[in-house]
Coordinates of C-alpha atoms and ligand atoms in Angstrom, one line a residue:
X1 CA 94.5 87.6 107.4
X2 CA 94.0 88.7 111.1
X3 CA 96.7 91.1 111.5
X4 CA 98.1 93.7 109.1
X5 CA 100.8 96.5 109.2
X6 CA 100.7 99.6 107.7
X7 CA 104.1 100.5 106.4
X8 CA 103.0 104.5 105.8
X9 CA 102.3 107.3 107.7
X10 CA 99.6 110.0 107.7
X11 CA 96.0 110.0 106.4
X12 CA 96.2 106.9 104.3
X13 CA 97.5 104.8 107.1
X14 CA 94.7 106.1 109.3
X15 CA 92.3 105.4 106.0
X16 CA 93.8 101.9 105.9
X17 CA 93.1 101.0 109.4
X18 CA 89.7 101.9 109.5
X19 CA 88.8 99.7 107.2
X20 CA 90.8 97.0 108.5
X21 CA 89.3 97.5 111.9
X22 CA 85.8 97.7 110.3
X23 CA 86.9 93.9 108.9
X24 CA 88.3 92.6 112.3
X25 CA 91.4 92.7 111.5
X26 CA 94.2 93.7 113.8
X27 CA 96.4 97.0 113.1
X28 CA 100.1 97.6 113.2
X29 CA 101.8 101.0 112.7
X30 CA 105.5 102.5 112.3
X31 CA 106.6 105.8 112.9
X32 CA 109.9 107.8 112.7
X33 CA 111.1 110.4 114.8
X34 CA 108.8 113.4 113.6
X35 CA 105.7 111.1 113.9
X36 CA 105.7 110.0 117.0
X37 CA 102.7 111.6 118.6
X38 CA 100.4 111.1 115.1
X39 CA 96.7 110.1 114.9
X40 CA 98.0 107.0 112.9
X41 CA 100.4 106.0 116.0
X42 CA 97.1 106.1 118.4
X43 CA 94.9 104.4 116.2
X44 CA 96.8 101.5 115.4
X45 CA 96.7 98.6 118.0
X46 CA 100.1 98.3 118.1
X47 CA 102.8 100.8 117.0
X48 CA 106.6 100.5 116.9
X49 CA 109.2 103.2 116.2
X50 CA 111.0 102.1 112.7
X51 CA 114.3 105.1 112.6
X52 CA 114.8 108.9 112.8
X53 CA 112.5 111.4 110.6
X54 CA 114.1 111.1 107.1
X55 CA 112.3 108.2 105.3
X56 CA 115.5 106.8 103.8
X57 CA 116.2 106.3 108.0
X58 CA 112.6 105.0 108.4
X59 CA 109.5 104.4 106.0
X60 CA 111.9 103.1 103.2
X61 CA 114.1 100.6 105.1
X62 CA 112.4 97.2 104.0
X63 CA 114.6 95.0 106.7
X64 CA 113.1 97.2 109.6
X65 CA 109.5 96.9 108.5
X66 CA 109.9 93.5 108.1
X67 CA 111.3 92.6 111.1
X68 CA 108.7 94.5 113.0
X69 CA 105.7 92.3 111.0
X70 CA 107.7 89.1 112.0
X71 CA 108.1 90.0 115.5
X72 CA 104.3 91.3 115.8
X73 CA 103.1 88.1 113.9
X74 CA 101.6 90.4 111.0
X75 CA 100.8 88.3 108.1
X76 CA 100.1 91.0 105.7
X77 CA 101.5 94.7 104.8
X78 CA 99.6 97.0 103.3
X79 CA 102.3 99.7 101.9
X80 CA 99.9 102.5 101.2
X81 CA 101.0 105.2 98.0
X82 CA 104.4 106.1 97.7
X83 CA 107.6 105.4 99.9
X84 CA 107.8 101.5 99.2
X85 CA 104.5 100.7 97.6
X86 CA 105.7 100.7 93.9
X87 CA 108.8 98.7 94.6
X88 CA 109.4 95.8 93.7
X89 CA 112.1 94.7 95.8
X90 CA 110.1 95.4 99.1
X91 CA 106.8 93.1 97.7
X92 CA 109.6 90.4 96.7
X93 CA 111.4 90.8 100.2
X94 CA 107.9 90.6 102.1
X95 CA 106.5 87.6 100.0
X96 CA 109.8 86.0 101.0
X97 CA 109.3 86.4 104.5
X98 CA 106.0 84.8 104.8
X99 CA 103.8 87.7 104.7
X100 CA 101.1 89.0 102.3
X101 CA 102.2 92.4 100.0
X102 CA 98.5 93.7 99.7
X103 CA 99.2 95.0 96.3
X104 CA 100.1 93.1 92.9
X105 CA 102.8 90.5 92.2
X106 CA 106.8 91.7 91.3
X107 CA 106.1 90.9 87.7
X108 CA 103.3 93.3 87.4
X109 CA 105.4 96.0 89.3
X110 CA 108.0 95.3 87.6
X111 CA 106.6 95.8 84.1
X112 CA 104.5 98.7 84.6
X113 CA 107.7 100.3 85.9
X114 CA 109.0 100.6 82.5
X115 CA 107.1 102.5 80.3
X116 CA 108.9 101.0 77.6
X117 CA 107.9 97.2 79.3
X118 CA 104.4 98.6 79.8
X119 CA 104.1 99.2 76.1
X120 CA 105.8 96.0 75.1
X121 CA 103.5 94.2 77.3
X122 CA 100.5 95.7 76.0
X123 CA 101.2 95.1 72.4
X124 CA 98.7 92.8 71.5
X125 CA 95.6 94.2 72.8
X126 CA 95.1 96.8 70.1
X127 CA 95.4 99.1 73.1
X128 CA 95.4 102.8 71.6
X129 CA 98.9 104.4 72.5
X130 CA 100.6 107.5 71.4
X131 CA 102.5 107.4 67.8
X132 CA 106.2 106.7 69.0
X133 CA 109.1 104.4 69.6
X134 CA 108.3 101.0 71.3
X135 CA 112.5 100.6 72.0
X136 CA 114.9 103.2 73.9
X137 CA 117.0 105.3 71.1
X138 CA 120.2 106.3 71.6
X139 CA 121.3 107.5 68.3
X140 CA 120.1 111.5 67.5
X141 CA 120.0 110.9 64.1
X142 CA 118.0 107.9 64.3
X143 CA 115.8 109.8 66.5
X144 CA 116.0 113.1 64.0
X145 CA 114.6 110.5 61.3
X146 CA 111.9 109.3 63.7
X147 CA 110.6 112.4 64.6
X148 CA 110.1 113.2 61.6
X149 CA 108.4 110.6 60.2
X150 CA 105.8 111.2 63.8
X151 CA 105.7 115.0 62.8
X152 CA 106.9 118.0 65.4
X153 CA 105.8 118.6 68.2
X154 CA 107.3 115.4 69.5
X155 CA 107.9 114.7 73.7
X156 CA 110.9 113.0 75.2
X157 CA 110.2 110.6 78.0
X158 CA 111.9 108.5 80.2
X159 CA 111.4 104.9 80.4
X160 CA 111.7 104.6 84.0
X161 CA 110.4 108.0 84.8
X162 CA 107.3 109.0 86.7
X163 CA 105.5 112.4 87.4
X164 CA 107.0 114.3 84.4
X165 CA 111.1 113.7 85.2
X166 CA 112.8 113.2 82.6
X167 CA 110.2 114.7 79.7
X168 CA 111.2 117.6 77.4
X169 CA 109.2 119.2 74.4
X170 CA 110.5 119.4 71.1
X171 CA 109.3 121.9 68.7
X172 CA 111.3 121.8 66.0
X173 CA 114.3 119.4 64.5
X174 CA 117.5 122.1 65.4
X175 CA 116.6 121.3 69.3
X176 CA 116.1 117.3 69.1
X177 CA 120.0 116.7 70.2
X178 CA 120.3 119.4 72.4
X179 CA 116.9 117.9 74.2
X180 CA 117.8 114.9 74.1
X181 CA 120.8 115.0 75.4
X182 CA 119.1 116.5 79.2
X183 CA 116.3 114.0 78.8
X184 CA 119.1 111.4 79.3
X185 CA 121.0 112.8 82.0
X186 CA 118.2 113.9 84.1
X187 CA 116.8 110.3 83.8
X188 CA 120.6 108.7 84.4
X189 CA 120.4 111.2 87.4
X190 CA 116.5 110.5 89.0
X191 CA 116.6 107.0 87.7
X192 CA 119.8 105.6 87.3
X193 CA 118.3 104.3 83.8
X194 CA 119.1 106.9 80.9
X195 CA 116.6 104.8 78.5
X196 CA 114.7 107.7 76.8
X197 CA 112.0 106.9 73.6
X198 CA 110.4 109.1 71.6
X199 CA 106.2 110.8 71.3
X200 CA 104.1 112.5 69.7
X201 CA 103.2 115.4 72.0
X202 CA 100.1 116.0 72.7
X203 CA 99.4 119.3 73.0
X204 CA 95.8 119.4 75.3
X205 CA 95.3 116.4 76.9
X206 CA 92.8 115.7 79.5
X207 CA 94.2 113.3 82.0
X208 CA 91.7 110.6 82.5
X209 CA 92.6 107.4 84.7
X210 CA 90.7 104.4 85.1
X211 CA 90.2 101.8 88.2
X212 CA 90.3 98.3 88.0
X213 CA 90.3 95.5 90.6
X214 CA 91.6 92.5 89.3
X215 CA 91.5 88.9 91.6
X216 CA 93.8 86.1 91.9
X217 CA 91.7 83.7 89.8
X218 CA 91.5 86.2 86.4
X219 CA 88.7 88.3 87.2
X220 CA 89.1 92.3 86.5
X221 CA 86.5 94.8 86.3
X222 CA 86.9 98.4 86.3
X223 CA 85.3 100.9 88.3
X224 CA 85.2 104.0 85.7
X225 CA 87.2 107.2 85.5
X226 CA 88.9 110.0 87.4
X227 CA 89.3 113.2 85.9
X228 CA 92.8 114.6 86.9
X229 CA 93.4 117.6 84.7
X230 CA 93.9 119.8 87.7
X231 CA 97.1 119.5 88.4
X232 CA 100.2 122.1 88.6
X233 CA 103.4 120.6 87.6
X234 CA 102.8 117.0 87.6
X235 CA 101.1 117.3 91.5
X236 CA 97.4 116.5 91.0
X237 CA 95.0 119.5 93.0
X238 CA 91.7 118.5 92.4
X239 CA 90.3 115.5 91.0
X240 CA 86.8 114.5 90.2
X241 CA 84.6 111.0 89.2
X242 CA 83.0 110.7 86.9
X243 CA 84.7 112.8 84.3
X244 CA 82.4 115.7 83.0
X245 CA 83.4 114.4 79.3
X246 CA 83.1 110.9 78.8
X247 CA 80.1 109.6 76.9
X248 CA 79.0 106.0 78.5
X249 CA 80.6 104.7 74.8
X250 CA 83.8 106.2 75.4
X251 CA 83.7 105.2 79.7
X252 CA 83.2 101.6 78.0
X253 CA 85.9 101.6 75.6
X254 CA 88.4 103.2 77.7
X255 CA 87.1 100.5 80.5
X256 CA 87.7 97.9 78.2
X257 CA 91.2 99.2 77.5
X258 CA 92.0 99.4 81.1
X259 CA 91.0 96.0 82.0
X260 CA 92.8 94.8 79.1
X261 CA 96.3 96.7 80.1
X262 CA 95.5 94.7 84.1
X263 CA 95.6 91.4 82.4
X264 CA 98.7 92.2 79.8
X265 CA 100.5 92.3 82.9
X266 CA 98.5 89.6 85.2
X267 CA 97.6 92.2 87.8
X268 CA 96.3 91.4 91.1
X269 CA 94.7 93.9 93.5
X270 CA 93.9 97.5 92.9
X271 CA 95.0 99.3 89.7
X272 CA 95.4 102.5 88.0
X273 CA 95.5 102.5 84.1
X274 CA 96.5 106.6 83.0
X275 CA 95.0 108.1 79.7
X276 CA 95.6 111.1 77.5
X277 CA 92.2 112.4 76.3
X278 CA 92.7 114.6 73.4
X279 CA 90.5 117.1 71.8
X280 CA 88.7 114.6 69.6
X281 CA 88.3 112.3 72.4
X282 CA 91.2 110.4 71.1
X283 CA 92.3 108.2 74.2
X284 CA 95.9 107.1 74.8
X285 CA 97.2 104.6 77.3
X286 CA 100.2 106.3 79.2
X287 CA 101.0 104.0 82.2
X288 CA 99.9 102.0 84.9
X289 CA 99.6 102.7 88.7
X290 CA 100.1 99.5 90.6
X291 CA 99.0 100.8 94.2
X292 CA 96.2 102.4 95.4
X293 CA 95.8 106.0 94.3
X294 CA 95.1 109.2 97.0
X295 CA 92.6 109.9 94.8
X296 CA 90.9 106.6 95.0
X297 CA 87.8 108.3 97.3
X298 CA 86.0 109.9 94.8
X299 CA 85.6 106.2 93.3
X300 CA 84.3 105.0 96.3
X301 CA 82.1 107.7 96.7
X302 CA 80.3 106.8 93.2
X303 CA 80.7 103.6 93.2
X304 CA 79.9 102.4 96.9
X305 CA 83.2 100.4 96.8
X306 CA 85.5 100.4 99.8
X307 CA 89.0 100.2 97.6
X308 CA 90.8 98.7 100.8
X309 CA 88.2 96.0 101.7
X310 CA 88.6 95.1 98.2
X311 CA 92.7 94.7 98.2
X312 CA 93.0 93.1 101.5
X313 CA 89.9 90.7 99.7
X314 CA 92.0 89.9 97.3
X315 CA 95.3 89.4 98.8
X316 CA 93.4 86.9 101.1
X317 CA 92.9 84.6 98.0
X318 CA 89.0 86.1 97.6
X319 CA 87.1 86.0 94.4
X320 CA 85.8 89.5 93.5
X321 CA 81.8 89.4 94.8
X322 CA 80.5 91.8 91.7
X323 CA 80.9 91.6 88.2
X324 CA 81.7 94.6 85.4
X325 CA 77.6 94.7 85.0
X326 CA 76.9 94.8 88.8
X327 CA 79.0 98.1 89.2
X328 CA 77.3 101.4 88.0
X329 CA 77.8 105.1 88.7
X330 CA 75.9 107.3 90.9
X331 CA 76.3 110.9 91.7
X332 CA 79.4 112.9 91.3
X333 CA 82.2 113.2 93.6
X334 CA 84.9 116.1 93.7
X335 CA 88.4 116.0 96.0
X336 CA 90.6 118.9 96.7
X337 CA 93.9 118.2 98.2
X338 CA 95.0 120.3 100.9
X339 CA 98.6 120.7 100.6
X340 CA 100.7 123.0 103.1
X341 CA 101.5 125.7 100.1
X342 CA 100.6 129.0 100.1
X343 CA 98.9 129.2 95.8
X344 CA 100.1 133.1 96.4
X345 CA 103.4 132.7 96.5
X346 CA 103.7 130.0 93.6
X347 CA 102.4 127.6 95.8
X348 CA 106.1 127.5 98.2
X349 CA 106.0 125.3 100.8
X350 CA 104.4 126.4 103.9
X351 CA 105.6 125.0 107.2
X352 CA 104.8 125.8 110.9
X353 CA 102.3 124.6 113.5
X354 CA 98.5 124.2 112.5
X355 CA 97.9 126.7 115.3
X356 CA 93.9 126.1 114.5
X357 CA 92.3 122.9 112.5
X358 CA 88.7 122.5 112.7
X359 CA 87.4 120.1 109.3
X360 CA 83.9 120.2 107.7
X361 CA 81.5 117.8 108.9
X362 CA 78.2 117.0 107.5
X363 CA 76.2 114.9 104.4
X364 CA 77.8 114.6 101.4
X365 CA 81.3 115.6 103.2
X366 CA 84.4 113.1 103.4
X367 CA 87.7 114.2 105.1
X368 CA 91.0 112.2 105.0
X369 CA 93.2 113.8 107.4
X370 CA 96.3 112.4 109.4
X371 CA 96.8 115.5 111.9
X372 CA 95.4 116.9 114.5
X373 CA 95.3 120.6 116.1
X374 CA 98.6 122.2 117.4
X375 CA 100.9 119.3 115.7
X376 CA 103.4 120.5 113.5
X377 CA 103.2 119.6 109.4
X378 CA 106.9 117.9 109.5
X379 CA 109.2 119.1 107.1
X380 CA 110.9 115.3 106.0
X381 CA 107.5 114.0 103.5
X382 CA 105.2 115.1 101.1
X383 CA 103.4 118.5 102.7
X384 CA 99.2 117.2 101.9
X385 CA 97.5 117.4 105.2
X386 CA 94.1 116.3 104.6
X387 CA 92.0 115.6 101.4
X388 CA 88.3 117.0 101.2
X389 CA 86.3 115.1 99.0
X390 CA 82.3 116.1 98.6
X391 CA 79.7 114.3 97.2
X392 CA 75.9 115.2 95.3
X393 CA 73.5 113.9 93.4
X394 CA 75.3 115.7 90.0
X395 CA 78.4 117.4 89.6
X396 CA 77.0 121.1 90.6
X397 CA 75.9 120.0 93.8
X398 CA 79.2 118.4 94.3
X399 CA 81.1 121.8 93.3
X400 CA 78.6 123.6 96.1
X401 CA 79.1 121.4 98.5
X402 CA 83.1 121.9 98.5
X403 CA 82.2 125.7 98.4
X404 CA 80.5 125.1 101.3
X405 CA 83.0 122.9 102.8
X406 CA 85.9 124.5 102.1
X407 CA 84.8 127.8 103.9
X408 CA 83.5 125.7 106.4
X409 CA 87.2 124.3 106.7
X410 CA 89.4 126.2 109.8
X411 CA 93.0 126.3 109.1
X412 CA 95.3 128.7 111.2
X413 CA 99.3 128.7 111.2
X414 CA 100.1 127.1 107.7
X415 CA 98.8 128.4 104.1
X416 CA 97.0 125.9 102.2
X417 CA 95.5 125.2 98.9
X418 CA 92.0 125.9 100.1
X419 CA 91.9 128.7 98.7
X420 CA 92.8 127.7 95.6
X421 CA 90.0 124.9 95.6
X422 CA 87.8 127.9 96.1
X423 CA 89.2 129.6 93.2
X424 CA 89.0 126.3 91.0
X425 CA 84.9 125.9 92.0
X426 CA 84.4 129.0 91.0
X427 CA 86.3 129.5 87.8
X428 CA 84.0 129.3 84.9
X429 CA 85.9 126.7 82.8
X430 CA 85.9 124.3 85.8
X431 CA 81.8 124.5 86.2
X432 CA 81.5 124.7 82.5
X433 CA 84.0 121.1 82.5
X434 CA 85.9 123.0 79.3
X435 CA 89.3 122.8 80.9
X436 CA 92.6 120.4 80.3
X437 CA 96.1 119.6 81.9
X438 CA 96.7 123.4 81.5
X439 CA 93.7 124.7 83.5
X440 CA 96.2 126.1 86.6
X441 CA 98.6 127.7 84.1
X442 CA 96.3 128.9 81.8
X443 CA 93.6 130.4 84.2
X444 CA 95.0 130.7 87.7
X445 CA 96.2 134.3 89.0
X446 CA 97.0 134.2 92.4
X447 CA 95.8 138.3 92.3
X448 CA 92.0 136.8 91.6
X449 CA 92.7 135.0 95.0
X450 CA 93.6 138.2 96.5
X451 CA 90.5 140.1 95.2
X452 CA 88.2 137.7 96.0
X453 CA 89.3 137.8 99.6
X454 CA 89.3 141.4 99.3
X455 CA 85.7 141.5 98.3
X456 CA 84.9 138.9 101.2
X457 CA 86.2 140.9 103.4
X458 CA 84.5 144.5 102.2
X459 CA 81.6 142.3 102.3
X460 CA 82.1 141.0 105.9
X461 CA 82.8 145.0 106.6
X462 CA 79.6 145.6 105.6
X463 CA 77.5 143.4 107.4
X464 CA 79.3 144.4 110.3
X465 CA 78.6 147.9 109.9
X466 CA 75.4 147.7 109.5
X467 CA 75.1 145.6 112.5
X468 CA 76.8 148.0 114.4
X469 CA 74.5 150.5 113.0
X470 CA 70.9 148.7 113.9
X471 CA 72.7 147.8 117.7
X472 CA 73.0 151.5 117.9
X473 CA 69.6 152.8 116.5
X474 CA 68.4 149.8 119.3
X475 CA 70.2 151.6 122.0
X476 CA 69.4 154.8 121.3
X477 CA 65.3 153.2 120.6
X478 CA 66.1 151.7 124.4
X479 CA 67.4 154.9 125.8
X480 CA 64.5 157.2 124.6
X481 CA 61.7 154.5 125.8
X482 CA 63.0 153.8 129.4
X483 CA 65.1 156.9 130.0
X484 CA 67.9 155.2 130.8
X485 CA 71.0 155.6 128.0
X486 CA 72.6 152.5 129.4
X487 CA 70.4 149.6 129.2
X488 CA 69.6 146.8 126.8
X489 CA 66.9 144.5 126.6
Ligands
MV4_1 C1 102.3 113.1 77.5 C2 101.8 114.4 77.3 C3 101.6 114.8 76.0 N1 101.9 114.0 75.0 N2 102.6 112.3 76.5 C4 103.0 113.7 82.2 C5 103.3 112.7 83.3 C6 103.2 111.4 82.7 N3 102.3 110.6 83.4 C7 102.8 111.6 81.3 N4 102.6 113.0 81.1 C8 102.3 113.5 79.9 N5 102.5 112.7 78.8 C9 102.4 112.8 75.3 N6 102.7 112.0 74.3 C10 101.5 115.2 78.4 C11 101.8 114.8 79.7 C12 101.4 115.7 80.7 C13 100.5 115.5 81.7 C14 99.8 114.3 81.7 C15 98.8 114.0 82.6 C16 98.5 115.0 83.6 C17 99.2 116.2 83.6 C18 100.2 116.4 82.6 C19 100.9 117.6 82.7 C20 101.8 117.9 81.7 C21 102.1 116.9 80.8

């Protein structure tokens, strides 16, 4: 592989190519309308224009993308996370065409695209799963008798659904049709698939994912946890390796289970396997994530692993060069992602210009960022502008050094979740690691944002008082000795 296009945009195109220019290999990057003037456009050795801003006009139409890596003689794509790195369509079209999808094979796509398929898959690796359904239900009285038997609360989900669509709560038996009946038509609507199945809820979960890099001759290993459990409405805030939770029995067993859900499915390439963690450190497969994650640095800062060296490794045919008892953990990384929302008004969406943008720098800092200063955050994509991850010896160096980092961080024009990275570092169930999926609901106020900057700012006022205070004792000091009221030294 000596030439590769990105089909993405933004700070994991940029984090693609560096890699791939690290290896030697040759770059090529698309852009639409509102990207033309990005970092990723510059970086890339060769960059063609692929349709107006929308991404239905430009990062999702396959035949474009492909074209452009036939006429630039690319002979692999790397699709990044999101637009058209889950579908399998695109890897089918590309594999077609000659040229290597750096990700996994259609079946494995395919499959972990259906929960219910995922499950099936699974069955016989004595894999731990939620009590449930394994088949879609229809029927509401079937499903009434069902939920029973699994005991109330129970959760709705839809088969094809991702990131929460589709999921309703049930408490009690009277609201089961009723609830059911929008689970289906909000997946018919998202999805075009109204297959819905049935869970136990789970009322506290931790949300625990697991690596795993699986090769083209049957080798898999996993590269241990992320904790996820910061999250506000299914969007993922701040995300940490290892978990503060897992006992090395549990990081094994749950390893174990991820590397058997990659081979249920004959994955190739880098994985995600999800888990609910419950309060008896019950684990429960959920899904799998056949691309590479955005939170995939804080892996490669414990692990030493570059996660894109690895794909584009094995898409070339490689054999993985470690084994599960070569890999090991050391030191703790922490990411915060930087979204363009202001966490003080419910975390809207917060467009303009970044007027200023100066990042952290220094040991122990990593930034993933795809814009520069003065460019615009465009309105058509997803509104993350950079991720800051940080990295120490243990976890509370980690959380200091993203204290540190994150007031080190200069962002002028747009509101962004910094703050609220501050907020999480400093909330006491975060440093104590006693939190779950409902940490922001349950402890975030956006008024403690507003007094802490408050009390940063009497603080400031302070300092700067008494500055202006010592200055003037000085000048006075200066005017007695020399007799002249208007000099300094
Ligand atoms: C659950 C659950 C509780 N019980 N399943 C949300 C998205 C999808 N990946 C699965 N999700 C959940 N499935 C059962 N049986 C709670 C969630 C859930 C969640 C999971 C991980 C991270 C954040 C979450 C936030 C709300 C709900």
């Amino acid at each position: 592989m000596k030439k590769i296009l990105i089909a993405n945009r933004g700070e994991i195109a940029l984090r693609v190519m560096k890699t791939a220019h690290r290896m030697g290999i040759r770059t090529v990057a698309i852009f639409s309308d509102a990207d033309r003037n990005s970092p990723h456009v510059r970086y890339a050795d060769e960059a063609f224009h692929v349709g107006p801003s929308p991404s239905s006009e430009s990062y999702l139409v396959m035949d474009k993308i492909i074209q452009i890596a036939k006429q630039t003689k690319s002979d692999g794509i790397h699709p990044g996370y999101g637009f058209l790195s889950e579908n399998s369509a695109f890897a089918k079209a590309v594999e077609k065409a000659g040229i290597k999808f750096i990700g996994p094979r259609t079946h494995a796509i395919e499959v972990m695209g259906s929960k219910l398929a995922a499950k099936d898959a699974v069955k016989s690796y004595n894999i731990p799963m939620v009590p449930g359904t394994d088949s879609a239900i229809t029927d509401p009285h079937e499903a009434k008798k069902i939920a029973a038997e699994i005991g109330y609360p129970i959760l709705i989900k839809a088969s094809a659904g991702g990131g929460g669509k589709g999921m309703r709560v049930v408490e009690k038996a009277k609201d089961l049709e009723s609830q059911m009946e929008r689970a289906v038509s909000e997946a018919v609507s998202s999805f075009g698939d109204g297959s819905v199945f049935i869970e136990k809820y789970v009322a506290s979960p931790r949300h625990i994912e697991i690596q795993v890099l699986a090769d083209s001759h049957g080798n898999v290993v996993h590269l241990f946890e992320r904790e996820c459990s910061v999250q506000r409405r299914h969007q993922k805030v701040v995300e940490e390796a290892p978990s503060s939770v897992l006992t090395p029995e549990l990081r094994n067993a749950m390893g174990q289970s991820a590397v058997d859900v990659a081979k249920a499915c004959d994955y190739e390439g880098a994985g995600t396997v999800e888990f609910l963690l419950d309060e008896n450190f019950n684990y429960y497969f959920l899904e799998m994530n056949t691309r590479l994650q955005v939170e995939h640095p804080v892996t490669e800062m414990i692990t030493g692993i570059d996660l894109v060296e690895e794909q584009i490794n094995i898409a070339r045919g490689e054999k993985l060069k470690f084994k599960q008892e070569d890999l090991s953990i050391e030191g703790h990384a922490l990411e915060l992602r930087v979204y363009a929302e202001d966490p003080m008004d419910n975390f809207l969406p917060s467009i303009g210009t970044l007027e200023t943008y100066r990042s952290p720098k220094g040991a122990g800092i990593r930034v993933d960022d795809g814009f520069e200063e003065g460019m615009e955050i465009p309105i058509f994509y997803d509104p993350m502008i950079s991720k800051l991850i940080t990295y120490g010896a243990n976890r509370n160096e980690a959380i200091s050094k993203m204290i540190s980092a994150i007031r080190a961080y200069k962002i002028e024009g747009i509101k962004t979740t910094l703050d609220f990275g501050l907020f999480t570092c400093q909330n006491e169930h975060f440093v104590s690691g006693n939190f779950d999926t409902h940490f922001v609901k349950k402890f975030f106020k956006p008024d403690q944002i507003r007094e802490d900057n408050l009390k940063l700012e009497q603080k400031a006022a302070k300092i700067a008082l008494s500055i202006y205070l010592k200055n003037k004792k000085k000048l006075v000091k200066i005017h007695d000795e020399a007799g002249n009221w208007n000099q300094r030294k």
